[in-house]
């Protein structure tokens, strides 16, 4: 029977232990990375501490984070509370370090810094043991630092997403206030024009009509007065149109469908064929009526600007608790791409933003030679109104 030399047995045993260590390090990184990606930032620190302490047989640890404008604070902890308090007082070096007996109650400690994408240290994993133990080797320390890097990336990405979300909410609130202020200013100007200039022009037109019908007026003056009457009448019409564009009284008094139908008169005046597919006359909350009216008004403006012929169809209806508006034309269309808003002005951007601010959806479909279809869907009631 052939016997294996003792030195070969020892070498095989050492290779096996090294392979086990490498497998444990790889398992630590793979499983931790998968688990961290599925957890919110508030829970990821505790998981990383638990896995790191289990990997290197440490009693406990803390996660310290330094905010941009404050002092470091404990974000998560694992193990005895007294040990956590001691570890929280340790300094943060710029690289992973093993500290032997850094404190009276801590025999061994590991410091694993968390680096932001810029390289700045914004936190640290501090692990400690109350009793003396073997120092982790370089490969174990490197694996633990990679775990800290995974945690740092997860936390930093979460901070960036939170900052981006806050910025988006702030911008949405700003746009909402701007649009609300714009509507209020439009209404104020419309009412001022209606009560001021429109009344003055109406009185002027009546006085001119009465003067034109005066018995002592000769034919020459009547002929000279005719274009002045036409000019006054045209001024009244343009003023009413301006008032309607700013804040149509039909929208406030009778609702969305009549107001949109008045806008369609511009297309009918061009000899265009206009068809209502559905025309729901139910009243909606003011914000929805204003938003859908502005979207329809902008779509009709675009049709007047960019098309000269072709039928136009509108569809206004309620589907459950959602109001839908669709406007379609058979004009030349355009190539709808990511650059479309910049190339065709800010109209599409404004329409999409109006829908989004009210929890709705907006879509614009167009192809060269196939016309354009605009669809806007907005909830009829606010979420808190639905639950009331």
Short mmCIF file of C-alpha atoms in Angstrom, two decimals:
data_model
loop_
_atom_site.label_atom_id
_atom_site.label_comp_id
_atom_site.label_asym_id
_atom_site.label_seq_id
_atom_site.Cartn_x
_atom_site.Cartn_y
_atom_site.Cartn_z
CA UNK A 1 0.00 0.00 0.00
CA UNK A 2 1.39 3.38 -1.06
CA UNK A 3 1.50 6.13 1.60
CA UNK A 4 1.29 9.88 0.96
CA UNK A 5 4.24 11.80 2.44
CA UNK A 6 3.34 13.91 5.51
CA UNK A 7 4.52 17.12 3.85
CA UNK A 8 2.19 16.50 0.90
CA UNK A 9 -0.72 16.01 3.29
CA UNK A 10 0.06 19.29 5.00
CA UNK A 11 0.34 21.08 1.64
CA UNK A 12 -3.02 19.69 0.50
CA UNK A 13 -4.59 20.71 3.79
CA UNK A 14 -3.16 24.25 3.45
CA UNK A 15 -4.42 24.52 -0.14
CA UNK A 16 -7.85 23.35 0.97
CA UNK A 17 -8.00 25.92 3.75
CA UNK A 18 -6.93 28.68 1.35
CA UNK A 19 -9.63 27.61 -1.10
CA UNK A 20 -12.20 27.66 1.70
CA UNK A 21 -11.07 31.15 2.72
CA UNK A 22 -11.32 32.42 -0.86
CA UNK A 23 -14.78 30.87 -1.22
CA UNK A 24 -15.88 32.50 2.04
CA UNK A 25 -14.62 35.90 0.88
CA UNK A 26 -16.31 35.54 -2.50
CA UNK A 27 -19.55 34.42 -0.83
CA UNK A 28 -19.40 37.40 1.53
CA UNK A 29 -19.11 39.86 -1.35
CA UNK A 30 -21.61 38.23 -3.73
CA UNK A 31 -24.33 37.61 -1.14
CA UNK A 32 -23.82 40.99 0.52
CA UNK A 33 -23.92 42.86 -2.78
CA UNK A 34 -27.14 41.11 -3.76
CA UNK A 35 -28.73 41.74 -0.36
CA UNK A 36 -27.68 45.41 -0.19
CA UNK A 37 -29.18 46.19 -3.60
CA UNK A 38 -32.57 44.95 -2.37
CA UNK A 39 -32.57 46.92 0.89
CA UNK A 40 -33.30 50.59 1.61
CA UNK A 41 -30.35 52.65 2.79
CA UNK A 42 -31.64 52.76 6.38
CA UNK A 43 -31.39 48.96 6.70
CA UNK A 44 -28.27 48.29 4.63
CA UNK A 45 -25.81 49.43 7.32
CA UNK A 46 -27.08 46.93 9.90
CA UNK A 47 -26.83 44.09 7.39
CA UNK A 48 -23.27 45.02 6.38
CA UNK A 49 -22.22 45.17 10.05
CA UNK A 50 -23.75 41.79 10.81
CA UNK A 51 -22.09 40.11 7.83
CA UNK A 52 -18.71 41.74 8.49
CA UNK A 53 -18.71 40.76 12.17
CA UNK A 54 -19.75 37.18 11.34
CA UNK A 55 -17.04 36.92 8.68
CA UNK A 56 -14.16 37.95 10.95
CA UNK A 57 -15.68 36.70 14.27
CA UNK A 58 -15.92 40.18 15.83
CA UNK A 59 -18.16 40.90 18.84
CA UNK A 60 -19.80 43.99 17.35
CA UNK A 61 -19.50 47.15 15.31
CA UNK A 62 -20.95 50.52 14.38
CA UNK A 63 -21.60 52.42 11.19
CA UNK A 64 -20.75 56.11 11.46
CA UNK A 65 -21.75 58.63 8.81
CA UNK A 66 -20.70 62.23 8.45
CA UNK A 67 -23.35 64.45 6.81
CA UNK A 68 -22.28 67.30 4.58
CA UNK A 69 -23.02 69.93 7.24
CA UNK A 70 -22.77 68.14 10.57
CA UNK A 71 -20.77 65.96 12.93
CA UNK A 72 -20.52 62.15 12.58
CA UNK A 73 -23.45 60.19 13.92
CA UNK A 74 -24.15 56.52 14.49
CA UNK A 75 -26.33 55.17 11.69
CA UNK A 76 -26.38 51.48 12.69
CA UNK A 77 -24.95 49.16 15.30
CA UNK A 78 -24.41 45.49 16.03
CA UNK A 79 -23.38 43.74 19.24
CA UNK A 80 -23.12 44.97 22.86
CA UNK A 81 -24.11 48.58 23.42
CA UNK A 82 -21.00 49.32 25.54
CA UNK A 83 -18.74 48.08 22.76
CA UNK A 84 -20.61 50.20 20.22
CA UNK A 85 -20.10 53.31 22.36
CA UNK A 86 -16.37 52.60 22.60
CA UNK A 87 -15.97 51.99 18.87
CA UNK A 88 -17.80 55.22 18.03
CA UNK A 89 -14.91 57.19 19.58
CA UNK A 90 -12.23 55.76 17.28
CA UNK A 91 -10.69 57.96 14.55
CA UNK A 92 -11.32 57.38 10.83
CA UNK A 93 -8.18 56.75 8.79
CA UNK A 94 -8.26 57.06 5.02
CA UNK A 95 -7.58 53.34 4.45
CA UNK A 96 -8.53 50.05 6.06
CA UNK A 97 -6.59 49.52 9.28
CA UNK A 98 -6.23 46.98 12.08
CA UNK A 99 -5.89 48.60 15.51
CA UNK A 100 -4.53 46.50 18.37
CA UNK A 101 -5.79 47.51 21.82
CA UNK A 102 -6.89 51.00 20.75
CA UNK A 103 -9.04 51.30 23.90
CA UNK A 104 -9.02 49.73 27.34
CA UNK A 105 -12.15 47.67 26.65
CA UNK A 106 -11.30 46.91 23.00
CA UNK A 107 -8.53 44.39 22.34
CA UNK A 108 -8.75 44.52 18.53
CA UNK A 109 -10.55 46.86 16.15
CA UNK A 110 -10.95 47.18 12.39
CA UNK A 111 -11.61 50.50 10.65
CA UNK A 112 -13.11 50.30 7.16
CA UNK A 113 -13.64 53.79 5.65
CA UNK A 114 -16.52 54.56 3.26
CA UNK A 115 -15.45 56.60 0.25
CA UNK A 116 -17.73 58.72 -1.93
CA UNK A 117 -17.28 58.79 -5.70
CA UNK A 118 -15.12 61.90 -5.28
CA UNK A 119 -12.79 59.99 -2.96
CA UNK A 120 -13.90 61.83 0.17
CA UNK A 121 -14.44 59.71 3.29
CA UNK A 122 -18.04 60.20 4.44
CA UNK A 123 -18.30 57.32 6.92
CA UNK A 124 -16.71 54.20 8.36
CA UNK A 125 -17.46 50.67 9.50
CA UNK A 126 -15.78 50.14 12.89
CA UNK A 127 -15.59 46.54 14.13
CA UNK A 128 -14.25 45.49 17.51
CA UNK A 129 -13.60 42.60 19.85
CA UNK A 130 -13.33 42.74 23.65
CA UNK A 131 -10.90 39.80 23.91
CA UNK A 132 -7.61 39.24 22.08
CA UNK A 133 -7.83 37.36 18.79
CA UNK A 134 -5.80 36.71 15.66
CA UNK A 135 -5.42 39.63 13.32
CA UNK A 136 -7.21 39.21 9.98
CA UNK A 137 -4.78 38.60 7.13
CA UNK A 138 -4.40 40.94 4.19
CA UNK A 139 -6.86 39.04 1.98
CA UNK A 140 -9.55 39.07 4.67
CA UNK A 141 -8.97 42.77 5.25
CA UNK A 142 -9.22 43.41 1.51
CA UNK A 143 -12.51 41.48 1.33
CA UNK A 144 -13.90 43.51 4.25
CA UNK A 145 -12.86 46.75 2.56
CA UNK A 146 -14.62 45.62 -0.63
CA UNK A 147 -17.73 45.02 1.47
CA UNK A 148 -17.37 48.57 2.84
CA UNK A 149 -17.01 49.82 -0.75
CA UNK A 150 -20.25 48.07 -1.74
CA UNK A 151 -22.01 49.65 1.23
CA UNK A 152 -20.54 53.07 0.43
CA UNK A 153 -21.73 52.88 -3.17
CA UNK A 154 -25.21 51.84 -2.02
CA UNK A 155 -25.44 54.62 0.57
CA UNK A 156 -24.00 57.25 -1.77
CA UNK A 157 -26.38 56.28 -4.57
CA UNK A 158 -29.29 56.44 -2.13
CA UNK A 159 -28.20 59.93 -1.05
CA UNK A 160 -27.96 61.04 -4.68
CA UNK A 161 -31.39 59.59 -5.48
CA UNK A 162 -32.88 61.28 -2.42
CA UNK A 163 -31.30 64.60 -3.40
CA UNK A 164 -32.52 64.18 -6.96
CA UNK A 165 -36.01 63.29 -5.76
CA UNK A 166 -36.05 66.33 -3.47
CA UNK A 167 -34.89 68.53 -6.34
CA UNK A 168 -37.56 67.09 -8.61
CA UNK A 169 -40.26 67.69 -6.00
CA UNK A 170 -39.01 71.24 -5.51
CA UNK A 171 -39.02 71.89 -9.26
CA UNK A 172 -42.50 70.40 -9.60
CA UNK A 173 -43.76 72.60 -6.79
CA UNK A 174 -42.11 75.60 -8.42
CA UNK A 175 -43.68 74.81 -11.81
CA UNK A 176 -47.05 74.24 -10.14
CA UNK A 177 -46.88 77.60 -8.38
CA UNK A 178 -45.75 79.28 -11.57
CA UNK A 179 -48.63 77.82 -13.58
CA UNK A 180 -51.11 78.69 -10.83
CA UNK A 181 -49.79 82.24 -10.70
CA UNK A 182 -49.97 82.43 -14.49
CA UNK A 183 -53.62 81.33 -14.48
CA UNK A 184 -54.45 83.81 -11.74
CA UNK A 185 -52.75 86.62 -13.66
CA UNK A 186 -54.53 85.62 -16.86
CA UNK A 187 -57.85 85.67 -15.06
CA UNK A 188 -57.11 89.07 -13.53
CA UNK A 189 -56.08 90.57 -16.89
CA UNK A 190 -59.12 89.01 -18.60
CA UNK A 191 -61.52 90.45 -16.04
CA UNK A 192 -59.79 93.84 -16.23
CA UNK A 193 -60.11 93.85 -20.02
CA UNK A 194 -63.73 92.74 -19.80
CA UNK A 195 -64.70 95.39 -17.26
CA UNK A 196 -62.50 98.11 -18.76
CA UNK A 197 -61.43 98.11 -22.39
CA UNK A 198 -64.23 95.86 -23.65
CA UNK A 199 -66.89 98.07 -22.06
CA UNK A 200 -65.24 101.21 -23.41
CA UNK A 201 -65.10 99.79 -26.94
CA UNK A 202 -68.73 98.64 -26.69
CA UNK A 203 -69.77 102.14 -25.63
CA UNK A 204 -67.70 103.69 -28.43
CA UNK A 205 -69.27 101.39 -30.98
CA UNK A 206 -72.78 102.23 -29.79
CA UNK A 207 -72.04 105.98 -29.90
CA UNK A 208 -70.66 105.64 -33.43
CA UNK A 209 -73.70 103.66 -34.53
CA UNK A 210 -76.00 106.29 -33.07
CA UNK A 211 -73.99 109.05 -34.74
CA UNK A 212 -74.11 107.21 -38.09
CA UNK A 213 -77.91 107.07 -37.89
CA UNK A 214 -78.27 110.80 -37.20
CA UNK A 215 -80.70 112.45 -39.63
CA UNK A 216 -78.56 115.49 -40.32
CA UNK A 217 -75.54 113.40 -41.36
CA UNK A 218 -74.82 113.80 -45.08
CA UNK A 219 -73.84 110.98 -47.40
CA UNK A 220 -70.18 111.99 -47.52
CA UNK A 221 -69.83 111.72 -43.73
CA UNK A 222 -71.75 108.44 -43.71
CA UNK A 223 -69.26 106.97 -46.20
CA UNK A 224 -66.32 108.27 -44.15
CA UNK A 225 -67.84 106.89 -40.92
CA UNK A 226 -68.37 103.35 -42.27
CA UNK A 227 -64.69 102.18 -41.99
CA UNK A 228 -64.49 103.72 -38.48
CA UNK A 229 -67.49 101.62 -37.44
CA UNK A 230 -65.85 98.53 -38.94
CA UNK A 231 -62.62 99.31 -37.10
CA UNK A 232 -64.47 99.70 -33.78
CA UNK A 233 -66.37 96.48 -34.37
CA UNK A 234 -63.18 94.61 -35.26
CA UNK A 235 -61.50 95.99 -32.11
CA UNK A 236 -64.37 94.67 -30.03
CA UNK A 237 -64.04 91.24 -31.65
CA UNK A 238 -60.27 91.10 -31.11
CA UNK A 239 -60.70 92.18 -27.50
CA UNK A 240 -63.27 89.46 -26.87
CA UNK A 241 -60.94 86.94 -28.51
CA UNK A 242 -58.06 88.09 -26.30
CA UNK A 243 -60.25 87.78 -23.21
CA UNK A 244 -61.33 84.31 -24.30
CA UNK A 245 -57.71 83.27 -24.80
CA UNK A 246 -56.71 84.54 -21.39
CA UNK A 247 -59.60 83.09 -19.44
CA UNK A 248 -62.73 82.05 -21.38
CA UNK A 249 -65.90 82.76 -19.49
CA UNK A 250 -67.38 79.65 -21.12
CA UNK A 251 -64.91 77.52 -19.14
CA UNK A 252 -66.00 79.00 -15.81
CA UNK A 253 -69.70 79.16 -16.62
CA UNK A 254 -70.40 76.06 -18.70
CA UNK A 255 -67.37 73.77 -18.52
CA UNK A 256 -64.64 72.27 -20.65
CA UNK A 257 -66.53 71.04 -23.71
CA UNK A 258 -68.14 74.40 -24.65
CA UNK A 259 -64.82 76.21 -24.07
CA UNK A 260 -62.96 73.81 -26.36
CA UNK A 261 -65.71 74.06 -28.94
CA UNK A 262 -65.24 77.84 -28.98
CA UNK A 263 -61.51 77.26 -29.68
CA UNK A 264 -62.48 75.01 -32.57
CA UNK A 265 -64.26 77.94 -34.22
CA UNK A 266 -60.82 79.10 -35.37
CA UNK A 267 -60.47 75.91 -37.40
CA UNK A 268 -64.03 76.10 -38.68
CA UNK A 269 -63.30 79.66 -39.80
CA UNK A 270 -60.51 78.22 -41.98
CA UNK A 271 -62.97 75.86 -43.61
CA UNK A 272 -61.56 72.83 -41.77
CA UNK A 273 -63.74 69.84 -41.00
CA UNK A 274 -64.08 69.40 -37.23
CA UNK A 275 -65.69 66.37 -35.61
CA UNK A 276 -66.51 65.54 -32.00
CA UNK A 277 -66.16 61.78 -31.43
CA UNK A 278 -67.39 62.09 -27.86
CA UNK A 279 -68.33 65.23 -25.97
CA UNK A 280 -68.87 64.66 -22.26
CA UNK A 281 -70.32 67.76 -20.62
CA UNK A 282 -69.86 66.71 -16.98
CA UNK A 283 -68.09 69.30 -14.84
CA UNK A 284 -64.65 68.53 -13.46
CA UNK A 285 -62.66 70.10 -10.65
CA UNK A 286 -61.29 73.50 -11.75
CA UNK A 287 -57.65 72.42 -11.90
CA UNK A 288 -58.48 69.56 -14.29
CA UNK A 289 -60.68 71.74 -16.50
CA UNK A 290 -58.00 74.41 -16.74
CA UNK A 291 -55.24 71.88 -17.49
CA UNK A 292 -57.22 70.06 -20.18
CA UNK A 293 -58.37 73.34 -21.69
CA UNK A 294 -54.78 74.65 -21.92
CA UNK A 295 -53.66 71.36 -23.45
CA UNK A 296 -56.47 71.48 -25.99
CA UNK A 297 -55.84 75.16 -26.69
CA UNK A 298 -52.13 74.52 -27.31
CA UNK A 299 -52.91 71.56 -29.57
CA UNK A 300 -55.35 73.68 -31.61
CA UNK A 301 -52.75 76.46 -31.80
CA UNK A 302 -50.24 73.96 -33.21
CA UNK A 303 -52.78 72.73 -35.77
CA UNK A 304 -53.43 76.32 -36.89
CA UNK A 305 -49.69 77.05 -37.14
CA UNK A 306 -48.37 73.89 -38.77
CA UNK A 307 -51.25 72.57 -40.91
CA UNK A 308 -53.37 74.16 -43.63
CA UNK A 309 -55.79 71.35 -44.41
CA UNK A 310 -57.09 68.05 -43.11
CA UNK A 311 -59.86 67.04 -40.75
CA UNK A 312 -59.58 67.45 -36.99
CA UNK A 313 -61.28 65.24 -34.40
CA UNK A 314 -61.77 65.63 -30.65
CA UNK A 315 -62.69 63.06 -28.03
CA UNK A 316 -63.57 64.19 -24.49
CA UNK A 317 -64.94 61.56 -22.14
CA UNK A 318 -64.79 60.17 -18.61
CA UNK A 319 -63.55 56.62 -18.07
CA UNK A 320 -64.31 55.77 -14.46
CA UNK A 321 -62.66 58.54 -12.47
CA UNK A 322 -60.27 59.68 -15.22
CA UNK A 323 -60.92 62.43 -17.75
CA UNK A 324 -59.51 61.79 -21.23
CA UNK A 325 -58.91 64.31 -24.00
CA UNK A 326 -57.72 63.32 -27.46
CA UNK A 327 -57.10 65.71 -30.34
CA UNK A 328 -56.08 64.33 -33.73
CA UNK A 329 -55.37 66.05 -37.03
CA UNK A 330 -54.63 64.74 -40.51
CA UNK A 331 -51.84 67.24 -41.14
CA UNK A 332 -48.26 66.62 -42.27
CA UNK A 333 -47.10 65.34 -38.84
CA UNK A 334 -43.49 65.23 -37.70
CA UNK A 335 -40.87 62.76 -36.49
CA UNK A 336 -41.53 62.42 -32.76
CA UNK A 337 -38.10 61.94 -31.15
CA UNK A 338 -36.38 62.90 -27.92
CA UNK A 339 -35.44 66.23 -29.54
CA UNK A 340 -39.03 66.98 -30.52
CA UNK A 341 -39.82 69.42 -27.63
CA UNK A 342 -36.78 71.59 -28.37
CA UNK A 343 -37.46 71.56 -32.09
CA UNK A 344 -41.18 72.43 -31.78
CA UNK A 345 -41.03 74.87 -28.89
CA UNK A 346 -42.06 74.33 -25.29
CA UNK A 347 -45.70 73.52 -26.03
CA UNK A 348 -45.36 69.76 -25.67
CA UNK A 349 -43.25 70.17 -22.53
CA UNK A 350 -45.89 72.41 -20.95
CA UNK A 351 -48.70 70.00 -21.86
CA UNK A 352 -46.83 67.04 -20.40
CA UNK A 353 -45.98 68.98 -17.23
CA UNK A 354 -49.61 70.05 -16.70
CA UNK A 355 -50.68 66.39 -16.79
CA UNK A 356 -47.87 65.22 -14.53
CA UNK A 357 -48.56 67.85 -11.86
CA UNK A 358 -52.13 66.55 -11.54
CA UNK A 359 -51.13 62.88 -11.47
CA UNK A 360 -52.08 62.32 -15.12
CA UNK A 361 -50.43 61.02 -18.26
CA UNK A 362 -49.62 62.65 -21.58
CA UNK A 363 -48.64 61.23 -24.96
CA UNK A 364 -48.03 62.67 -28.41
CA UNK A 365 -47.93 60.34 -31.42
CA UNK A 366 -46.88 61.66 -34.80
CA UNK A 367 -45.23 60.47 -38.00
CA UNK A 368 -44.42 62.41 -41.17
CA UNK A 369 -47.43 62.28 -43.48
CA UNK A 370 -49.65 60.59 -40.87
CA UNK A 371 -50.82 63.51 -38.77
CA UNK A 372 -50.55 64.03 -35.02
CA UNK A 373 -52.51 62.66 -32.08
CA UNK A 374 -52.34 64.21 -28.61
CA UNK A 375 -53.72 62.31 -25.62
CA UNK A 376 -54.09 63.63 -22.08
CA UNK A 377 -55.53 61.69 -19.13
CA UNK A 378 -56.01 63.28 -15.69
CA UNK A 379 -57.75 61.86 -12.59
CA UNK A 380 -61.09 63.53 -12.03
CA UNK A 381 -60.51 63.85 -8.27
CA UNK A 382 -57.46 64.23 -6.07
CA UNK A 383 -56.31 61.08 -4.20
CA UNK A 384 -57.37 62.51 -0.84
CA UNK A 385 -60.75 63.43 -2.33
CA UNK A 386 -61.28 59.86 -3.53
CA UNK A 387 -60.59 58.48 -0.04
CA UNK A 388 -62.73 61.06 1.73
#
